[in-house]
């Protein structure tokens, strides 16, 4: 429970390319799989003909219990590098019965650019010698995060409802998609190429056929907070 007046925070993971897009203000939204009760969304099934008023009310009810709320702050976990070594954890083993190790930092800070020499994982032959190590995003503590975001809008939709302009707002863009201007004077984006690129990105994160599954997602729009 947060104290009165305190803004609740939650961590969120982003890949290196997406972090770069956020830092360059090219990424202002993200899609995350929504754990929705589909019988609440529409008693006749996820694609049933529910009345729009009831559907909108169901969506609002679903969002009330979501992790993503307008005004909530997100702190970004990302891939990083730390200088340290590995130690055995006394009396602890993995699920397969092997000794369990932990990473111990020998320097207080982190770097986000890869050092000239670093280890991608624990060295089995020399775990105790301090060295730079590549650390996955999930291991980043709050105090090391360099990015904070504030949610400005959120809503559920089907994954494949994404539009070409949404793909750009997701931080995925390519100059070849833009064919000058259409008859309205607006920049025109190749819809097929944009959607194909986003579908490929989605499957690298969520696995094969995850695009075809077309799940409900939370569309989370945000702004980057100045540190």
Coordinates of N, CA and C in Angstrom, one line a residue, residues 64-200:
X64 N -9.7 -1.2 -14.1 CA -9.6 -0.8 -12.7 C -8.7 -1.8 -12.0
X65 N -8.6 -3.0 -12.4 CA -7.8 -4.0 -11.7 C -6.4 -4.2 -12.5
X66 N -6.2 -3.5 -13.5 CA -5.0 -3.7 -14.3 C -3.8 -3.1 -13.6
X67 N -2.6 -3.6 -13.9 CA -1.4 -3.0 -13.4 C -1.1 -1.6 -14.0
X68 N -1.7 -1.3 -15.1 CA -1.4 -0.1 -15.8 C -2.6 0.9 -15.5
X69 N -2.3 2.0 -14.9 CA -3.3 3.0 -14.6 C -2.7 4.4 -15.0
X70 N -3.6 5.2 -15.6 CA -3.2 6.6 -15.9 C -2.7 7.3 -14.7
X71 N -1.5 7.9 -14.9 CA -0.8 8.6 -13.8 C 0.2 7.8 -13.1
X72 N 0.1 6.5 -13.3 CA 1.1 5.6 -12.6 C 2.5 5.8 -13.3
X73 N 3.5 5.7 -12.5 CA 4.9 5.8 -13.0 C 5.5 4.4 -13.2
X74 N 6.3 4.3 -14.2 CA 7.0 3.1 -14.6 C 8.5 3.3 -14.5
X75 N 9.2 2.5 -13.9 CA 10.7 2.6 -14.0 C 11.2 1.4 -14.9
X76 N 12.1 1.8 -15.8 CA 12.5 0.9 -16.8 C 13.7 0.0 -16.4
X77 N 13.5 -1.3 -16.6 CA 14.5 -2.3 -16.4 C 15.1 -2.6 -17.8
X78 N 16.4 -2.6 -17.9 CA 17.0 -2.8 -19.2 C 18.3 -3.6 -19.1
X79 N 18.8 -4.1 -20.2 CA 20.1 -4.8 -20.2 C 21.2 -3.8 -19.7
X80 N 22.1 -4.3 -18.9 CA 23.2 -3.4 -18.4 C 24.4 -4.2 -18.1
X81 N 25.5 -3.5 -17.7 CA 26.7 -4.2 -17.4 C 27.2 -3.8 -16.0
X82 N 27.6 -4.8 -15.2 CA 28.1 -4.5 -13.8 C 29.4 -5.2 -13.6
X83 N 30.3 -4.6 -12.8 CA 31.6 -5.2 -12.5 C 31.5 -6.0 -11.2
X84 N 31.8 -7.3 -11.2 CA 31.7 -8.0 -10.0 C 32.2 -9.5 -10.2
X85 N 31.8 -10.3 -9.3 CA 32.2 -11.7 -9.3 C 31.1 -12.6 -8.9
X86 N 31.3 -13.9 -8.9 CA 30.3 -14.9 -8.5 C 30.7 -15.6 -7.2
X87 N 29.7 -15.8 -6.3 CA 29.9 -16.6 -5.1 C 28.9 -17.7 -4.9
X88 N 29.3 -18.8 -4.3 CA 28.4 -19.9 -4.0 C 27.4 -19.4 -2.9
X89 N 26.2 -19.8 -3.0 CA 25.2 -19.5 -1.9 C 25.2 -20.8 -1.0
X90 N 25.7 -20.7 0.2 CA 25.8 -21.8 1.1 C 24.4 -22.5 1.3
X91 N 24.4 -23.8 1.1 CA 23.2 -24.6 1.4 C 22.1 -24.5 0.4
X92 N 22.3 -23.8 -0.8 CA 21.3 -23.6 -1.8 C 21.6 -24.4 -3.0
X93 N 20.6 -25.0 -3.6 CA 20.8 -25.7 -4.9 C 19.7 -25.3 -5.9
X94 N 20.0 -25.6 -7.2 CA 19.0 -25.3 -8.2 C 18.0 -26.4 -8.2
X95 N 17.0 -26.3 -9.1 CA 16.0 -27.4 -9.2 C 16.5 -28.7 -9.6
X96 N 17.7 -28.6 -10.4 CA 18.3 -29.8 -10.8 C 19.4 -30.4 -9.8
X97 N 19.5 -29.7 -8.7 CA 20.4 -30.2 -7.7 C 21.8 -29.6 -7.7
X98 N 22.0 -28.7 -8.6 CA 23.4 -28.1 -8.8 C 23.6 -27.0 -7.7
X99 N 24.8 -26.7 -7.4 CA 25.1 -25.6 -6.5 C 24.5 -24.3 -7.0
X100 N 24.0 -23.4 -6.2 CA 23.5 -22.1 -6.6 C 24.5 -21.0 -6.4
X101 N 24.6 -20.2 -7.4 CA 25.6 -19.0 -7.3 C 24.8 -17.7 -7.3
X102 N 25.5 -16.7 -6.9 CA 24.9 -15.3 -6.9 C 26.0 -14.4 -7.4
X103 N 25.5 -13.4 -8.1 CA 26.4 -12.3 -8.6 C 26.6 -11.3 -7.5
X104 N 27.9 -10.9 -7.2 CA 28.2 -9.9 -6.2 C 28.9 -8.7 -6.9
X105 N 28.4 -7.5 -6.8 CA 29.0 -6.4 -7.5 C 30.2 -5.9 -6.7
X106 N 31.3 -5.6 -7.4 CA 32.5 -5.0 -6.8 C 32.6 -3.5 -7.0
X107 N 31.8 -3.0 -7.9 CA 31.7 -1.5 -8.1 C 30.2 -1.1 -7.9
X108 N 29.9 0.1 -7.4 CA 28.6 0.4 -7.1 C 27.7 0.7 -8.3
X109 N 28.3 1.2 -9.4 CA 27.5 1.6 -10.5 C 27.3 0.6 -11.6
X110 N 26.6 1.0 -12.7 CA 26.4 0.2 -13.9 C 26.8 1.0 -15.1
X111 N 27.0 0.4 -16.2 CA 27.1 1.0 -17.5 C 26.2 0.4 -18.5
X112 N 25.7 1.2 -19.4 CA 24.7 0.7 -20.4 C 25.4 0.4 -21.7
X113 N 26.5 0.9 -21.9 CA 27.3 0.6 -23.2 C 28.3 -0.6 -22.8
X114 N 28.4 -1.5 -23.7 CA 29.2 -2.7 -23.4 C 30.7 -2.3 -23.3
X115 N 31.3 -2.7 -22.2 CA 32.8 -2.5 -22.1 C 33.6 -3.3 -23.1
X116 N 34.8 -2.9 -23.3 CA 35.7 -3.6 -24.3 C 35.7 -5.1 -24.1
X117 N 35.8 -5.5 -22.8 CA 35.8 -6.9 -22.5 C 34.8 -7.2 -21.4
X118 N 33.9 -8.2 -21.6 CA 32.9 -8.5 -20.6 C 32.5 -10.0 -20.8
X119 N 31.9 -10.5 -19.7 CA 31.5 -11.9 -19.7 C 29.9 -11.9 -19.9
X120 N 29.5 -12.8 -20.7 CA 28.0 -12.9 -20.9 C 27.3 -13.7 -19.9
X121 N 28.1 -14.5 -19.1 CA 27.6 -15.3 -18.1 C 28.7 -15.7 -17.1
X122 N 28.4 -16.4 -16.1 CA 29.4 -16.8 -15.1 C 30.4 -17.7 -15.7
X123 N 31.7 -17.5 -15.5 CA 32.8 -18.3 -15.9 C 32.8 -19.5 -15.0
X124 N 32.6 -20.7 -15.6 CA 32.7 -21.9 -14.8 C 34.1 -22.2 -14.3
X125 N 35.1 -21.8 -15.0 CA 36.5 -22.1 -14.6 C 37.1 -21.0 -13.7
X126 N 36.5 -19.8 -13.7 CA 37.1 -18.7 -13.0 C 35.9 -17.7 -12.5
X127 N 35.0 -18.2 -11.7 CA 33.9 -17.4 -11.3 C 34.2 -16.3 -10.2
X128 N 35.3 -16.5 -9.5 CA 35.6 -15.5 -8.4 C 36.4 -14.3 -8.8
X129 N 37.0 -14.3 -10.0 CA 37.8 -13.1 -10.4 C 36.8 -12.0 -10.9
X130 N 36.9 -10.8 -10.3 CA 36.1 -9.7 -10.8 C 36.2 -9.4 -12.2
X131 N 35.1 -9.1 -12.9 CA 35.1 -8.8 -14.3 C 33.8 -8.1 -14.6
X132 N 33.8 -7.4 -15.8 CA 32.5 -6.9 -16.3 C 31.6 -8.0 -16.7
X133 N 30.3 -7.9 -16.4 CA 29.4 -9.0 -16.8 C 28.1 -8.3 -17.4
X134 N 27.6 -8.9 -18.4 CA 26.4 -8.5 -19.0 C 25.2 -9.0 -18.1
X135 N 24.3 -8.1 -17.7 CA 23.2 -8.5 -16.9 C 21.9 -8.3 -17.6
X136 N 21.0 -9.3 -17.4 CA 19.7 -9.2 -18.1 C 18.9 -8.1 -17.4
X137 N 17.9 -7.6 -18.1 CA 17.0 -6.5 -17.6 C 16.4 -6.8 -16.3
X138 N 16.0 -8.1 -16.1 CA 15.2 -8.4 -14.9 C 16.0 -8.4 -13.6
X139 N 17.4 -8.3 -13.8 CA 18.2 -8.2 -12.6 C 18.5 -6.7 -12.2
X140 N 18.0 -5.8 -12.9 CA 18.3 -4.4 -12.6 C 17.5 -3.9 -11.4
X141 N 18.2 -3.4 -10.3 CA 17.5 -2.9 -9.2 C 17.0 -1.5 -9.5
X142 N 16.0 -1.1 -8.7 CA 15.3 0.2 -8.9 C 16.3 1.4 -8.9
X143 N 17.3 1.4 -8.0 CA 18.2 2.5 -7.9 C 19.1 2.7 -9.1
X144 N 19.2 1.6 -9.9 CA 20.1 1.7 -11.1 C 19.4 2.2 -12.4
X145 N 18.1 2.3 -12.3 CA 17.3 2.6 -13.5 C 17.6 4.1 -13.9
X146 N 17.7 4.3 -15.2 CA 18.0 5.7 -15.7 C 16.7 6.3 -16.3
X147 N 15.7 5.5 -16.5 CA 14.5 6.0 -17.2 C 13.2 5.8 -16.3
X148 N 12.4 6.9 -16.2 CA 11.1 6.8 -15.6 C 10.1 7.3 -16.6
X149 N 8.9 6.7 -16.6 CA 7.8 7.0 -17.5 C 6.6 7.3 -16.7
X150 N 5.7 8.1 -17.3 CA 4.4 8.3 -16.6 C 3.3 7.9 -17.7
X151 N 2.3 7.0 -17.2 CA 1.3 6.6 -18.1 C 0.3 7.7 -18.4
X152 N 0.0 8.0 -19.6 CA -0.9 9.1 -20.0 C -2.2 8.6 -20.5
X153 N -2.3 7.4 -21.0 CA -3.5 6.7 -21.5 C -3.3 5.2 -21.5
X154 N -4.4 4.5 -21.4 CA -4.3 3.0 -21.5 C -5.7 2.5 -21.8
X155 N -5.7 1.4 -22.6 CA -6.9 0.8 -23.0 C -6.7 -0.6 -23.7
X156 N -7.6 -1.5 -23.5 CA -7.4 -2.8 -24.2 C -7.9 -2.9 -25.6
X157 N -7.2 -3.6 -26.4 CA -7.7 -3.9 -27.8 C -7.0 -5.2 -28.2
X158 N -7.5 -5.7 -29.4 CA -6.8 -6.9 -30.0 C -5.5 -6.4 -30.5
X159 N -4.5 -7.3 -30.4 CA -3.2 -7.0 -30.9 C -3.2 -6.6 -32.4
X160 N -3.9 -7.3 -33.2 CA -3.9 -7.0 -34.7 C -4.8 -5.8 -35.1
X161 N -5.3 -5.1 -34.1 CA -6.0 -3.8 -34.4 C -5.0 -2.7 -34.5
X162 N -3.8 -2.9 -34.3 CA -2.8 -1.9 -34.4 C -2.7 -1.2 -35.8
X163 N -2.6 0.1 -35.8 CA -2.5 0.8 -37.1 C -1.0 1.2 -37.4
X164 N -0.8 1.6 -38.6 CA 0.6 1.9 -39.0 C 1.2 3.0 -38.2
X165 N 0.4 4.0 -37.8 CA 0.9 5.1 -37.0 C 1.2 4.6 -35.6
X166 N 0.5 3.6 -35.1 CA 0.8 3.1 -33.8 C 2.1 2.4 -33.8
X167 N 2.4 1.7 -35.0 CA 3.7 1.0 -35.1 C 4.9 2.0 -34.9
X168 N 4.7 3.2 -35.5 CA 5.7 4.3 -35.4 C 5.8 4.7 -33.9
X169 N 4.7 4.9 -33.3 CA 4.7 5.3 -31.9 C 5.3 4.2 -31.0
X170 N 5.3 3.0 -31.5 CA 5.9 1.9 -30.7 C 7.5 1.9 -30.8
X171 N 8.0 2.9 -31.7 CA 9.4 3.0 -31.8 C 9.9 2.2 -33.0
X172 N 9.0 1.6 -33.8 CA 9.4 0.8 -35.0 C 9.2 1.6 -36.2
X173 N 10.2 2.0 -36.9 CA 10.0 2.9 -38.1 C 11.1 2.6 -39.1
X174 N 10.8 2.9 -40.4 CA 11.8 2.7 -41.5 C 11.5 3.7 -42.5
X175 N 12.4 4.5 -43.0 CA 12.2 5.6 -44.0 C 11.5 5.0 -45.2
X176 N 11.8 3.8 -45.6 CA 11.2 3.2 -46.8 C 9.7 3.1 -46.7
X177 N 9.1 3.1 -45.5 CA 7.6 3.0 -45.4 C 6.9 4.3 -45.8
X178 N 7.7 5.4 -45.8 CA 7.0 6.7 -46.0 C 7.1 7.1 -47.5
X179 N 6.0 7.2 -48.1 CA 5.9 7.5 -49.6 C 5.4 8.9 -49.7
X180 N 6.3 9.9 -49.4 CA 6.0 11.3 -49.5 C 4.6 11.6 -48.9
X181 N 3.7 12.2 -49.6 CA 2.4 12.6 -49.0 C 1.3 12.0 -49.9
X182 N 0.2 11.7 -49.2 CA -1.0 11.3 -50.0 C -1.8 12.5 -50.3
X183 N -3.0 12.3 -50.9 CA -3.8 13.4 -51.4 C -4.3 14.4 -50.3
X184 N -4.3 13.9 -49.1 CA -4.7 14.8 -47.9 C -3.6 15.7 -47.5
X185 N -2.4 15.4 -48.0 CA -1.2 16.2 -47.5 C -0.5 15.6 -46.3
X186 N -1.0 14.5 -45.9 CA -0.4 13.8 -44.7 C 0.7 12.8 -45.2
X187 N 1.7 12.6 -44.3 CA 2.7 11.6 -44.6 C 2.0 10.3 -44.7
X188 N 2.3 9.5 -45.8 CA 1.7 8.2 -46.0 C 2.6 7.1 -45.6
X189 N 2.1 6.1 -44.8 CA 2.9 5.0 -44.4 C 2.4 3.7 -45.0
X190 N 3.4 2.9 -45.5 CA 3.0 1.6 -46.1 C 2.5 0.7 -44.9
X191 N 1.2 0.6 -44.9 CA 0.6 -0.2 -43.8 C 1.1 -1.6 -43.7
X192 N 1.1 -2.3 -44.8 CA 1.6 -3.7 -44.8 C 3.0 -3.9 -44.3
X193 N 3.9 -3.0 -44.7 CA 5.3 -3.1 -44.3 C 5.4 -2.8 -42.8
X194 N 4.7 -1.8 -42.3 CA 4.7 -1.4 -40.9 C 4.2 -2.6 -40.0
X195 N 3.0 -3.1 -40.4 CA 2.4 -4.2 -39.6 C 3.3 -5.4 -39.6
X196 N 3.9 -5.7 -40.7 CA 4.8 -6.9 -40.8 C 6.0 -6.8 -39.9
X197 N 6.5 -5.5 -39.9 CA 7.7 -5.3 -39.0 C 7.3 -5.4 -37.6
X198 N 6.2 -4.9 -37.2 CA 5.8 -5.0 -35.8 C 5.5 -6.4 -35.4
X199 N 4.8 -7.2 -36.3 CA 4.5 -8.6 -36.0 C 5.8 -9.4 -35.8
X200 N 6.8 -9.1 -36.6 CA 8.1 -9.8 -36.4 C 8.7 -9.4 -35.1

